[in-house]
Amino acid sequence: MDQMGMPLLGVLLAAACMLVVGLGAVVRQVVARRRLRQMRAQYEAKKCARREAEGL
């Protein structure tokens, strides 16, 4: 590869790395939201079970 193509290759590699990091962040956010939703549902179920056990 000639000298003119090397900077372009570096820019393309940097862009690819940023894309992978961005996709990783999106996946982590989706997983965190799903986990939070599941934890809220479990909390509500336990709260309802406690209220029923107390007779309220």
CSV table of C-alpha atoms in Angstrom, one decimal:
chain,number,residue,atom,x,y,z
A,1,MET,CA,0.0,0.0,0.0
A,2,ASP,CA,1.3,3.4,-0.8
A,3,GLN,CA,1.8,6.3,1.7
A,4,MET,CA,-1.4,8.0,0.7
A,5,GLY,CA,-3.6,5.0,1.7
A,6,MET,CA,-2.2,4.6,5.2
A,7,PRO,CA,-4.0,7.6,6.8
A,8,LEU,CA,-7.2,6.4,5.2
A,9,LEU,CA,-6.7,3.0,6.7
A,10,GLY,CA,-6.2,4.5,10.1
A,11,VAL,CA,-9.3,6.6,9.9
A,12,LEU,CA,-11.3,3.5,8.8
A,13,LEU,CA,-10.0,1.4,11.7
A,14,ALA,CA,-10.8,4.2,14.1
A,15,ALA,CA,-14.3,4.5,12.8
A,16,ALA,CA,-14.8,0.7,13.0
A,17,CYS,CA,-13.6,0.8,16.6
A,18,MET,CA,-16.0,3.6,17.5
A,19,LEU,CA,-18.8,1.7,15.8
A,20,VAL,CA,-18.1,-1.4,17.9
A,21,VAL,CA,-17.9,0.6,21.1
A,22,GLY,CA,-21.1,2.3,20.3
A,23,LEU,CA,-22.9,-0.9,19.6
A,24,GLY,CA,-21.6,-2.3,22.9
A,25,ALA,CA,-23.0,0.6,24.8
A,26,VAL,CA,-26.4,0.1,23.2
A,27,VAL,CA,-26.4,-3.5,24.1
A,28,ARG,CA,-25.5,-2.7,27.7
A,29,GLN,CA,-28.3,-0.2,27.9
A,30,VAL,CA,-30.9,-2.6,26.6
A,31,VAL,CA,-29.7,-5.3,29.0
A,32,ALA,CA,-29.8,-2.9,31.9
A,33,ARG,CA,-33.4,-1.7,31.1
A,34,ARG,CA,-34.5,-5.3,30.8
A,35,ARG,CA,-33.0,-6.2,34.1
A,36,LEU,CA,-34.5,-3.1,35.8
A,37,ARG,CA,-38.0,-4.1,34.4
A,38,GLN,CA,-37.6,-7.6,35.8
A,39,MET,CA,-36.5,-6.3,39.2
A,40,ARG,CA,-39.5,-4.0,39.4
A,41,ALA,CA,-41.8,-6.8,38.5
A,42,GLN,CA,-40.3,-9.0,41.2
A,43,TYR,CA,-40.6,-6.2,43.7
A,44,GLU,CA,-44.2,-5.6,42.9
A,45,ALA,CA,-45.0,-9.3,43.2
A,46,LYS,CA,-43.3,-9.6,46.6
A,47,LYS,CA,-45.1,-6.5,47.8
A,48,CYS,CA,-48.5,-7.9,46.8
A,49,ALA,CA,-47.7,-11.2,48.4
A,50,ARG,CA,-46.7,-9.4,51.6
A,51,ARG,CA,-50.0,-7.4,51.6
A,52,GLU,CA,-52.0,-10.6,51.1
A,53,ALA,CA,-50.1,-12.3,53.9
A,54,GLU,CA,-50.9,-9.4,56.2
A,55,GLY,CA,-54.5,-9.5,55.3
A,56,LEU,CA,-54.7,-5.9,53.8
